[in-house]
Amino acid sequence: SAVISQKPSRDICQRGTSLTIQCQVDSQVTMMFWYRQQPGQSLTLIATANQGSEATYESGFVIDKFPISRPNLTFSTLTVSNMSPEDSSIYLCSVAGGGRNTDTQYFGPGTRLTVL
Amino acid sequence: GESVGLHLPTLSVQEGDNSIINCAYSNSASDYFIWYKQESGKGPQFIIDIRSNMDKRQGQRVTVLLNKTVKHLSLQIAATQPGDSAVYFCAEKRAGRRALTFGSGTRLQVQP
């Protein structure tokens, strides 16, 4: 499976500020996704990061709040904008399409965000 | 709305026993299912998957069973070990989508 890294691994931020999370994969992948995992909860898809075009957002998530970039097949960023304490979560990058089974998704270690 | 959910939020087993974690799904069009293990402070780790044209798949110490008639998925862990303690999530891929829909998770506690 692909090796996925995320930066930063954790951060504590002040409300009103923005944080950009990076996701790097060690091989080219077709699909990259961003998920949010609120404390003690399951994973919720934020958006699909599309290479060379605008991300596809799920209901309840908008580009102004969570701008996403994907300049190539191995890298993506997620920005959490104008943060509030409700944004405190784990943000997870996942990838698919890099191996024989194009549907299997593998996850990065996550970015643990605390907003004060 | 349609969802993927779990019957038991917490499962406690004795070391060496077999564990069974259950998951119900409601979308009959789902064609691919995955079980993930998430340890504290880590991202979800792929355990095993199964496609909708199968009803059973085995891995190392793990077996996934799929019952499409009642839309039920289970993960069986043989000879459960303390290292198996984690939260387990089922996830489904709905036909026509590339992203996954996750269940609510079951915490597995292994008692020594």
Tab-separated table of C-alpha atoms in Angstrom, chain A residues 29-111:
chain	number	residue	atom	x	y	z
A	29	VAL	CA	-2.596	7.757	-6.977
A	30	THR	CA	-5.791	8.371	-8.850
A	31	MET	CA	-7.964	9.567	-6.013
A	32	MET	CA	-7.298	11.636	-2.902
A	33	PHE	CA	-9.892	12.403	-0.257
A	34	TRP	CA	-10.151	14.495	2.872
A	35	TYR	CA	-12.130	13.303	5.883
A	36	ARG	CA	-12.941	14.824	9.250
A	37	GLN	CA	-13.201	12.827	12.455
A	38	GLN	CA	-14.674	14.774	15.328
A	39	PRO	CA	-13.780	13.654	18.869
A	40	GLY	CA	-15.150	10.174	19.559
A	41	GLN	CA	-16.919	10.072	16.210
A	42	SER	CA	-16.644	8.272	12.917
A	43	LEU	CA	-15.205	9.645	9.712
A	44	THR	CA	-17.092	12.096	7.525
A	45	LEU	CA	-16.015	12.877	3.989
A	46	ILE	CA	-15.254	16.548	3.390
A	47	ALA	CA	-14.320	16.447	-0.283
A	48	THR	CA	-12.639	14.616	-3.109
A	49	ALA	CA	-9.457	16.350	-4.218
A	50	ASN	CA	-9.328	16.396	-7.995
A	51	GLN	CA	-6.007	16.766	-9.751
A	52	GLY	CA	-5.909	19.930	-11.796
A	53	SER	CA	-9.470	21.007	-11.050
A	54	GLU	CA	-11.682	22.154	-8.214
A	55	ALA	CA	-12.434	19.725	-5.425
A	56	THR	CA	-15.823	18.054	-5.138
A	57	TYR	CA	-17.404	18.885	-1.775
A	58	GLU	CA	-19.904	16.883	0.209
A	59	SER	CA	-23.111	18.365	1.539
A	60	GLY	CA	-22.382	20.646	4.469
A	61	PHE	CA	-18.834	21.501	3.394
A	62	VAL	CA	-17.956	24.507	1.253
A	63	ILE	CA	-14.886	25.679	-0.586
A	64	ASP	CA	-14.638	28.979	1.283
A	65	LYS	CA	-14.284	27.131	4.586
A	66	PHE	CA	-12.193	24.189	3.356
A	67	PRO	CA	-10.209	25.178	0.255
A	68	ILE	CA	-8.360	22.224	-1.238
A	69	SER	CA	-5.525	22.024	-3.697
A	70	ARG	CA	-4.185	19.070	-5.641
A	71	PRO	CA	-1.438	20.187	-7.973
A	72	ASN	CA	-0.256	16.691	-8.897
A	73	LEU	CA	-0.898	12.972	-8.333
A	74	THR	CA	1.072	12.732	-5.088
A	75	PHE	CA	0.199	15.857	-3.105
A	76	SER	CA	-2.824	17.693	-1.739
A	77	THR	CA	-3.552	20.380	0.828
A	78	LEU	CA	-6.608	21.138	2.922
A	79	THR	CA	-7.024	24.535	4.551
A	80	VAL	CA	-9.329	25.020	7.503
A	81	SER	CA	-10.273	28.701	7.293
A	82	ASN	CA	-11.496	31.142	9.913
A	83	MET	CA	-11.373	28.440	12.538
A	84	SER	CA	-13.715	28.099	15.495
A	85	PRO	CA	-13.622	25.580	18.381
A	86	GLU	CA	-16.150	23.465	16.462
A	87	ASP	CA	-13.427	22.767	13.906
A	88	SER	CA	-11.410	20.850	16.501
A	89	SER	CA	-11.097	17.430	14.902
A	90	ILE	CA	-8.761	14.969	13.328
A	91	TYR	CA	-8.356	15.660	9.625
A	92	LEU	CA	-7.444	12.633	7.539
A	93	CYS	CA	-6.159	12.288	4.042
A	94	SER	CA	-6.851	9.069	2.143
A	95	VAL	CA	-5.837	7.776	-1.252
A	96	ALA	CA	-7.080	5.198	-3.718
A	97	GLY	CA	-6.180	3.958	-7.129
A	98	GLY	CA	-2.484	3.444	-6.604
A	99	GLY	CA	-2.516	-0.322	-6.623
A	100	ARG	CA	-4.193	-3.320	-8.163
A	101	ASN	CA	-7.490	-2.658	-6.384
A	102	THR	CA	-8.510	0.846	-7.353
A	103	ASP	CA	-11.296	1.003	-4.763
A	104	THR	CA	-9.230	0.332	-1.652
A	105	GLN	CA	-8.522	3.475	0.377
A	106	TYR	CA	-5.535	3.940	2.616
A	107	PHE	CA	-5.308	6.617	5.230
A	108	GLY	CA	-2.645	8.939	6.466
A	109	PRO	CA	-1.884	9.304	10.184
A	110	GLY	CA	-4.145	12.326	10.551
A	111	THR	CA	-3.715	15.906	11.746
